[in-house]
Tab-separated table of C-alpha atoms in Angstrom:
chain	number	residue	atom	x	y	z
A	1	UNK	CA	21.083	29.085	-9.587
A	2	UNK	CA	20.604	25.775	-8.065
A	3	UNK	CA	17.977	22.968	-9.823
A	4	UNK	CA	14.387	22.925	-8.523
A	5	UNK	CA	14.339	20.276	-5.718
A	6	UNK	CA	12.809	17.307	-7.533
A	7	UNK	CA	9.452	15.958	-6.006
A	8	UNK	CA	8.963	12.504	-4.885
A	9	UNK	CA	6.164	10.372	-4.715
A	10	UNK	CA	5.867	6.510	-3.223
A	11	UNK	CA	2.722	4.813	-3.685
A	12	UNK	CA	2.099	2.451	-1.590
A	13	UNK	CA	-0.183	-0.312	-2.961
A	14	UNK	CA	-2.752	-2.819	-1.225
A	15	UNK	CA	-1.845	-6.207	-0.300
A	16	UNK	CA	-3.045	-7.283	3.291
A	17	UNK	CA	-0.228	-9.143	5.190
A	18	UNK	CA	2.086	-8.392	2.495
A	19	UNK	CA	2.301	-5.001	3.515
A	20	UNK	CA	5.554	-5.547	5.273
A	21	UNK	CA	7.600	-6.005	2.215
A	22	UNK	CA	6.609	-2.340	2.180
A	23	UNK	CA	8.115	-1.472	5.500
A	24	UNK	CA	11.483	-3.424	4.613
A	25	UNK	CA	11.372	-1.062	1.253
A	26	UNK	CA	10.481	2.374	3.302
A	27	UNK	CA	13.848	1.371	6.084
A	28	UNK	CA	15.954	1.166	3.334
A	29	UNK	CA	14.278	4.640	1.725
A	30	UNK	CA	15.235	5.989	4.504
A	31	UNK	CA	18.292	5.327	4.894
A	32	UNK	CA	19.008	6.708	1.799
A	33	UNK	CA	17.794	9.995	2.766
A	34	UNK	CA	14.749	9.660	0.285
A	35	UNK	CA	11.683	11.383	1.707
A	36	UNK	CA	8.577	11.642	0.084
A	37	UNK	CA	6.433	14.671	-0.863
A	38	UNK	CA	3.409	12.745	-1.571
A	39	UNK	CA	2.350	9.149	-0.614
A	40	UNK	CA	-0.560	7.403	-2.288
A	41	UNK	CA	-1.731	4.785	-0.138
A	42	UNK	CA	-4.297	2.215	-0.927
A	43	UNK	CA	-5.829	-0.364	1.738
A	44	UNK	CA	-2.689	-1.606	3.840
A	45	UNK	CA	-0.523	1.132	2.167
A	46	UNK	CA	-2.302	3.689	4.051
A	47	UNK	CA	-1.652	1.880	7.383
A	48	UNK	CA	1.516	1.513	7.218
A	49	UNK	CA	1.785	5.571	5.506
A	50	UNK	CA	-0.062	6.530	9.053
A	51	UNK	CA	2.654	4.641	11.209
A	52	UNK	CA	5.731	5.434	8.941
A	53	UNK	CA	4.428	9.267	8.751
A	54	UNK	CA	3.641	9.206	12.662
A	55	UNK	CA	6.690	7.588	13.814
A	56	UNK	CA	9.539	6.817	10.710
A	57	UNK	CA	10.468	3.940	8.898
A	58	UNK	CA	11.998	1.927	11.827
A	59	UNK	CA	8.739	1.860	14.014
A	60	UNK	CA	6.998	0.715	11.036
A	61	UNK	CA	9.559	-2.242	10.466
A	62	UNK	CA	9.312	-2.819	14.339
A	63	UNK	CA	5.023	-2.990	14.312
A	64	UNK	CA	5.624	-5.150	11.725
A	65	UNK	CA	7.977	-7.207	13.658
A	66	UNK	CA	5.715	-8.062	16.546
A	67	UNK	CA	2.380	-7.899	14.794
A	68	UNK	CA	-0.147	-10.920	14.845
A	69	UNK	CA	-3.241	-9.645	12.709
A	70	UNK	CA	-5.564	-12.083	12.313
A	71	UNK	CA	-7.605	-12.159	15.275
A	72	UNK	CA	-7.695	-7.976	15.135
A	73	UNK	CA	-8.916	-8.460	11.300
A	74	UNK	CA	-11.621	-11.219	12.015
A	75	UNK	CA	-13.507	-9.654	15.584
A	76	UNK	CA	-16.741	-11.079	16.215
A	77	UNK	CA	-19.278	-8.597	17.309
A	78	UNK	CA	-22.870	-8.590	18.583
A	79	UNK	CA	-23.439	-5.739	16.878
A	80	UNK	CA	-21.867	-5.427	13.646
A	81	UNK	CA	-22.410	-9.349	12.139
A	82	UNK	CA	-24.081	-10.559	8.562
A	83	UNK	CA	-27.335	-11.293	10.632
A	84	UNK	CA	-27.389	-7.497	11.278
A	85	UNK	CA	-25.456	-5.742	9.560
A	86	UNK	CA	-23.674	-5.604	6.715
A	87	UNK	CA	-20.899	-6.982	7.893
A	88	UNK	CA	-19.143	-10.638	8.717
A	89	UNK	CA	-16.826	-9.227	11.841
A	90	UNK	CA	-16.636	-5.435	13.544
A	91	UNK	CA	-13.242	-3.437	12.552
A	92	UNK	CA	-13.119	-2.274	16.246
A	93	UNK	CA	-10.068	-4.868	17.179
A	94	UNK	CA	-8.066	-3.367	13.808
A	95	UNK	CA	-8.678	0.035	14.440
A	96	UNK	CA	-7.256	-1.042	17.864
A	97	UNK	CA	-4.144	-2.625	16.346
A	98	UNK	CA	-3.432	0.026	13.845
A	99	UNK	CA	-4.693	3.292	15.441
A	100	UNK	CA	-2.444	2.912	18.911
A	101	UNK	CA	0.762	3.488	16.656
A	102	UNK	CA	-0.726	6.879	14.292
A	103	UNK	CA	-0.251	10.392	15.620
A	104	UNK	CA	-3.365	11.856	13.656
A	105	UNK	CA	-2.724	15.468	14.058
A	106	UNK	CA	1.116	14.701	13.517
A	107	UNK	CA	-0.171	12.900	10.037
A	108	UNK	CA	-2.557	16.207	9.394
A	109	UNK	CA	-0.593	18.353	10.083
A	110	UNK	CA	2.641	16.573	8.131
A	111	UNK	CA	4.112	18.215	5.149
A	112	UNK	CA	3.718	15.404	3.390
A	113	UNK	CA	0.893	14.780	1.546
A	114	UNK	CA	-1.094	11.868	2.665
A	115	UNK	CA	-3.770	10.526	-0.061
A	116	UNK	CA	-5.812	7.775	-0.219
A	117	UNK	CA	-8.137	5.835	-2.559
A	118	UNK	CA	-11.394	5.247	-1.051
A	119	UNK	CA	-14.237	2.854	-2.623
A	120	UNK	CA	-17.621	5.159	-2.476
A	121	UNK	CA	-19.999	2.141	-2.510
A	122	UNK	CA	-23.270	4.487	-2.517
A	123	UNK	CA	-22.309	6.499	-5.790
A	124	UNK	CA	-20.378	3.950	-7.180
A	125	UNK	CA	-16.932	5.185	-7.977
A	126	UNK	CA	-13.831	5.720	-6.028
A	127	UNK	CA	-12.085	9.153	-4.701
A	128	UNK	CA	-9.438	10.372	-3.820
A	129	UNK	CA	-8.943	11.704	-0.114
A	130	UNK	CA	-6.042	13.133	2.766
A	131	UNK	CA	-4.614	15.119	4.688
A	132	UNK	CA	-5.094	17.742	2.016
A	133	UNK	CA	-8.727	17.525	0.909
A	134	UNK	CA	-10.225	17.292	4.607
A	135	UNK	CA	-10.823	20.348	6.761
A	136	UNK	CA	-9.699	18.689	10.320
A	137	UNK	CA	-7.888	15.801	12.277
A	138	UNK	CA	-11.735	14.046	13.003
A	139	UNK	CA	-12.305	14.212	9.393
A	140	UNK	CA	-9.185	12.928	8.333
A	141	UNK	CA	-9.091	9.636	10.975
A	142	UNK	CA	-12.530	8.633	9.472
A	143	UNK	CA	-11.000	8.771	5.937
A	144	UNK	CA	-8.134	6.843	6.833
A	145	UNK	CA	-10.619	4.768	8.510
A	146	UNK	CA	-12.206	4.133	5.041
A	147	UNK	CA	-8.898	2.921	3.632
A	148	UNK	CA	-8.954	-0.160	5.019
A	149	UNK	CA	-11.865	-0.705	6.065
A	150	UNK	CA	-12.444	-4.010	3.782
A	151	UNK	CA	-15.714	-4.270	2.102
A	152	UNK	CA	-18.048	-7.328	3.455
A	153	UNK	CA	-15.581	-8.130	6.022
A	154	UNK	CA	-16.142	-4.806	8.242
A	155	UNK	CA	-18.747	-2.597	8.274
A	156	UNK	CA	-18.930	0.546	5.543
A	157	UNK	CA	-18.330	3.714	7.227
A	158	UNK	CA	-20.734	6.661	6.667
A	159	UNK	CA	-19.748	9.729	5.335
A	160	UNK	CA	-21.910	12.955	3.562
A	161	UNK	CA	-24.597	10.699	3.832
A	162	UNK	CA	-22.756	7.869	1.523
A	163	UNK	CA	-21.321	4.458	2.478
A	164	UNK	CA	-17.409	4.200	1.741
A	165	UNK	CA	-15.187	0.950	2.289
A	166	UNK	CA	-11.372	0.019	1.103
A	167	UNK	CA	-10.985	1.213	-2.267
A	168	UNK	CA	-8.381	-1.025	-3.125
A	169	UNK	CA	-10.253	-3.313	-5.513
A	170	UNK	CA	-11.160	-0.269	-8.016
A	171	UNK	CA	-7.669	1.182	-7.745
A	172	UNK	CA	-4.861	-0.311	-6.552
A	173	UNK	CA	-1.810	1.910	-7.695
A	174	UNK	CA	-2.837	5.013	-8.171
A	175	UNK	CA	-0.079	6.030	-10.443
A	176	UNK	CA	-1.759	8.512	-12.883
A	177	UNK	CA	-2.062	10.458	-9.408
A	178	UNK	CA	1.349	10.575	-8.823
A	179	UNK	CA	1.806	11.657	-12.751
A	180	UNK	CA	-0.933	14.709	-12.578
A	181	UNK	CA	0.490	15.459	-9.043
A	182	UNK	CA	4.151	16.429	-10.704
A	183	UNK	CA	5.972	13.921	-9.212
A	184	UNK	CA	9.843	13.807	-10.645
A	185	UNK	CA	10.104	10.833	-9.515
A	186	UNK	CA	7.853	7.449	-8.225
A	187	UNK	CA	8.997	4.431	-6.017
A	188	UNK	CA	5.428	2.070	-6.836
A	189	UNK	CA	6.184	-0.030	-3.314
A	190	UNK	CA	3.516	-3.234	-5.062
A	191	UNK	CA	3.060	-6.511	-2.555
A	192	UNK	CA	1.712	-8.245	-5.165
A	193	UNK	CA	3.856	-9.993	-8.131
A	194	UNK	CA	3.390	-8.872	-11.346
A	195	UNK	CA	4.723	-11.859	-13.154
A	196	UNK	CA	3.698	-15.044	-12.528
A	197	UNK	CA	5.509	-18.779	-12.490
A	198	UNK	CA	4.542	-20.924	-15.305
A	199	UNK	CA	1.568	-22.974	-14.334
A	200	UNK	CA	2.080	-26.789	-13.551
A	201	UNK	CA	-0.612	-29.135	-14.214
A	202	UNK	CA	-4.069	-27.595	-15.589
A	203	UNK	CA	-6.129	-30.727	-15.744
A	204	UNK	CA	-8.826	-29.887	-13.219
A	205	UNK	CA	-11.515	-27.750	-12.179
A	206	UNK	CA	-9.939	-26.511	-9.080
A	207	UNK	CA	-6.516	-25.998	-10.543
A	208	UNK	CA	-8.265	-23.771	-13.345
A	209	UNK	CA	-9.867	-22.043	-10.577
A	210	UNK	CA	-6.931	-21.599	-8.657
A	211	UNK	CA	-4.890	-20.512	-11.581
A	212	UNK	CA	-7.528	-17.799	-12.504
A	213	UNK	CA	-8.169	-16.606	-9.190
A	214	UNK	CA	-3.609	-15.987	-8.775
A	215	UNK	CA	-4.434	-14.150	-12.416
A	216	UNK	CA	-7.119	-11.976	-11.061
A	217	UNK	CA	-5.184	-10.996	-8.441
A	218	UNK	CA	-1.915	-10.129	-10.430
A	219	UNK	CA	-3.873	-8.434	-12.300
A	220	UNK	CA	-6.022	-5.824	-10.278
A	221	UNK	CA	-2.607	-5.431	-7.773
A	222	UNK	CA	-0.437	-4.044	-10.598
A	223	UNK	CA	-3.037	-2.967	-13.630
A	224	UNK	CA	-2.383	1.000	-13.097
A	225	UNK	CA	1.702	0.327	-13.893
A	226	UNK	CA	1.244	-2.678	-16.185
A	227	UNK	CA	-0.469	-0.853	-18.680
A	228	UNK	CA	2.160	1.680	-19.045
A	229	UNK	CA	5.164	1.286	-21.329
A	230	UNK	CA	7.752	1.769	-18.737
A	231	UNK	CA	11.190	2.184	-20.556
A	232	UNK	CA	14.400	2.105	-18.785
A	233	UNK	CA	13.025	2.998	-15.755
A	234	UNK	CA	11.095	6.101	-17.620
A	235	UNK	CA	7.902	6.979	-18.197
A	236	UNK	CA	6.734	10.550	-19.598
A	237	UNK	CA	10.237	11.617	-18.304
A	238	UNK	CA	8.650	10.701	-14.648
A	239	UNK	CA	11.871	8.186	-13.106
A	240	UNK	CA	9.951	5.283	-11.740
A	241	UNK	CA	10.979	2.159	-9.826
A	242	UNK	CA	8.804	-0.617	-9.169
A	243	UNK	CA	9.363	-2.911	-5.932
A	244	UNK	CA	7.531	-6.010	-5.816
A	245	UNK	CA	7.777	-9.421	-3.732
A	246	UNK	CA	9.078	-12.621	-6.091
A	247	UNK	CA	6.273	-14.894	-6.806
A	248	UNK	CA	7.910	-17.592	-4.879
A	249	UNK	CA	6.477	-15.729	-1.940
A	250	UNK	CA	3.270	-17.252	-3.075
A	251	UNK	CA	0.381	-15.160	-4.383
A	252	UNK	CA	-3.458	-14.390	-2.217
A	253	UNK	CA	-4.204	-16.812	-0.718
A	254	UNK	CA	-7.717	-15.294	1.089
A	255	UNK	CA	-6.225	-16.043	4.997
A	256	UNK	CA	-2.805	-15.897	4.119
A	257	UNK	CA	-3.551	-12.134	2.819
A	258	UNK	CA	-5.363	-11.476	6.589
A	259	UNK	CA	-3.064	-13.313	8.544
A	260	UNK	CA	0.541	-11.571	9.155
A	261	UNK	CA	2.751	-12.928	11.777
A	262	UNK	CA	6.402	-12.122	12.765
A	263	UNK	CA	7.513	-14.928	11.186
A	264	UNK	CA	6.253	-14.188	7.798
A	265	UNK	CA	6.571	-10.499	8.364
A	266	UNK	CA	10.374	-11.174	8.639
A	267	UNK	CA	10.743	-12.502	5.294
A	268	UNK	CA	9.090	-9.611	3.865
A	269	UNK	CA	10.621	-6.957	5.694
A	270	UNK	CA	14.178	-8.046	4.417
A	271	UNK	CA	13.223	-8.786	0.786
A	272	UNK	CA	11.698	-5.262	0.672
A	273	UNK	CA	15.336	-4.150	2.556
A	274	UNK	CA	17.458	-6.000	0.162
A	275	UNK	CA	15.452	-5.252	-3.133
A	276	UNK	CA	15.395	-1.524	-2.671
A	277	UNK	CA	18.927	-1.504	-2.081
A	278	UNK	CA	19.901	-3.624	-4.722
A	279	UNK	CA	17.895	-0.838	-7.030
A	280	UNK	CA	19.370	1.923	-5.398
A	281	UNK	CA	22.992	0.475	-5.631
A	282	UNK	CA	22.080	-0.188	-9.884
A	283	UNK	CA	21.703	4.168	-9.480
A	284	UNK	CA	21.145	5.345	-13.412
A	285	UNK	CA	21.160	1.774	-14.907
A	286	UNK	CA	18.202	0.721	-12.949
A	287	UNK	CA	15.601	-0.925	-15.452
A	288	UNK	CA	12.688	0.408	-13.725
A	289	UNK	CA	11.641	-2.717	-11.777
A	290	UNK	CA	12.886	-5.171	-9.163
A	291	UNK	CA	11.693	-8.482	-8.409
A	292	UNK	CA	12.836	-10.986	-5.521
A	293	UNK	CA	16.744	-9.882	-5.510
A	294	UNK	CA	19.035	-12.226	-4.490
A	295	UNK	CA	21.275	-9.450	-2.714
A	296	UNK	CA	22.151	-10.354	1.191
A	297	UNK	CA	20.966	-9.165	4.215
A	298	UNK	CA	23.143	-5.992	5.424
A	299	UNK	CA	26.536	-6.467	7.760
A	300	UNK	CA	25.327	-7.372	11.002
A	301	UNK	CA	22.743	-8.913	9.973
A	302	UNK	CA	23.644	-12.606	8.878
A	303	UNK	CA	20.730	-14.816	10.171
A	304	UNK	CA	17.986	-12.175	9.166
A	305	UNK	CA	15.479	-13.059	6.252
A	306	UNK	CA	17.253	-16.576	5.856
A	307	UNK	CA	16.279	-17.872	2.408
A	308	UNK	CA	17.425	-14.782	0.459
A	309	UNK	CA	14.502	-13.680	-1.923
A	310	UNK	CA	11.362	-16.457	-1.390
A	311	UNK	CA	11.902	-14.013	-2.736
A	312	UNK	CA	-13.547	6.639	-17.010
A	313	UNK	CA	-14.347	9.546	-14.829
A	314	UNK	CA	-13.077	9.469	-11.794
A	315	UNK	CA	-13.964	11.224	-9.013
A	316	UNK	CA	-10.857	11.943	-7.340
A	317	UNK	CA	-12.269	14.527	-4.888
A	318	UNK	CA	-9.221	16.885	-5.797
A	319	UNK	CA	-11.480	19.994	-5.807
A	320	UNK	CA	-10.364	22.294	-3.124
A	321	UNK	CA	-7.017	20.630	-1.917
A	322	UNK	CA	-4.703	22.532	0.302
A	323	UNK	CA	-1.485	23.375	-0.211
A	324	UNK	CA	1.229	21.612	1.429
A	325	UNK	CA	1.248	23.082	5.259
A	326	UNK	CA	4.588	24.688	6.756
């Protein structure tokens, strides 16, 4: 009797413009014949899980490619605006950017599980919601919707009555999902470094600020997977890798995180590429997390990436989810 197949999970983790170190990790997924059972998406992780589900891991790395983001992030609006609305900019010209490449019904219908986390603003706690806990493909867009839909900067989006927004902030990596879902085994696909370089000079205000703001952010990117002891690539006999960007990559800056342009993508897209393969290529020794390998782009590829590797209750809205759909 053969094994049980094992089940694979990939979360894919907020991040903004970062999100195409993701799409350099996914390509090289791929290639490896890894497919995913479940993915766990949270703010620009469920974009690009809506393009790489819709169309595969090389039209994600191609969106990427061409993508400038910042003036579909920041749309002025007569309508939606902080003088009426609760708003500073209307999410039409990002729903325009990311909803042209997503085949909705193709992502409904997909037998992979699609979940996002989703910031319920009016009840005050964040769920958990897909292609598995919504009854149709209307439903389901307006969730996505949701999960990146980023709080003060677009509007909230009604739904049951309740305002919901990006639920990235509360949640980031929702790896206790993965764990209760039965995964085998979890890729955590992070864009934001968990380590950070040793501070210079802390003699002012603004450098203290500075410093505590890169902190903050290192902190609520990773805080699901840094809290766990993670041993040898192990945890709970779940085999996880973590993929992150080095922190010479720099850390949020509040534009740079809106503002992604193929030049910037391209770095990210190959340091995702080359540190997945380098972890794939350690196999069994792995130790569980990569950061900023120095491994070079792939034959054929000379001039791409130049400069190597810059680089508690919770409602989870689980109740009634479908089974996988065939």
């Amino acid at each position: 009797m053969s094994p049980p197949r094992r089940k694979t999970a990939i979360i894919l983790a907020g991040g903004g413009s970062r999100g195409a170190y993701q799409a350099g990790c996914l390509r090289r997924l791929d290639e490896e014949g890894i497919v995913p059972d479940v993915i766990i998406g949270s703010s620009i992780g469920v974009c690009n899980s809506l393009v790489y589900v819709s169309a595969g891991a090389e039209a994600l790395w191609e969106f990427w490619s061409r993508t400038v983001s910042l003036p579909h992030v920041l749309t002025p609006s007569l309508r939606k605006n902080a003088l009426v609305g609760n708003s500073l900019f209307s999410m039409d010209g990002l729903l325009r950017l990311i909803e042209g490449e997503v085949d909705f019904p193709r992502c409904f219908h997909s037998e992979i599980e699609l979940t996002y986390i989703v910031a319920n603003l009016s009840a005050g706690h964040e769920e958990l919601r897909g292609n598995r806990t919504e009854p149709d493909v209307d439903r389901f867009r307006t969730v996505s919707r949701i999960g990146y839909s980023i709080p003060i900067l677009h509007p909230l989006i009604d739904l049951d009555g309740d305002k919901y927004a990006d639920g990235g902030f509360l949640w980031n990596v929702p790896f206790e999902y993965a764990e209760d879902w039965g995964a085998d085994e979890v890729y955590i696909l992070s864009v934001v470094p968990s380590q950070l370089p040793r501070a210079g000079s802390l003699r002012t205000i603004p450098q203290v600020a500075m410093r505590m703001y890169d902190i903050l952010w290192r902190t609520l990117g990773n805080v699901s997977h840094l809290e766990k002891q993670i041993e040898d690539g192990r945890y709970h006999g779940i085999d996880v890798t973590v993929l992150e960007p080095s922190p010479e990559t720099g850390m949020f800056d509040p534009l740079g995180m809106l503002n992604a342009h193929p030049a910037k993508s391209k770095r990210m897209l190959w340091q995702g590429y080359r540190d997945t393969d380098e972890a794939l290529r350690a196999g069994a020794t792995r130790s569980g997390r990569v950061k900023g390998a120095q491994s070079p782009p792939p034959a054929g590829e000379a001039g791409a990436g130049t400069g190597g590797s810059n680089g508690r209750v919770r409602s989870t809205s689980t109740r009634g989810r479908r089974p996988a759909r065939r």
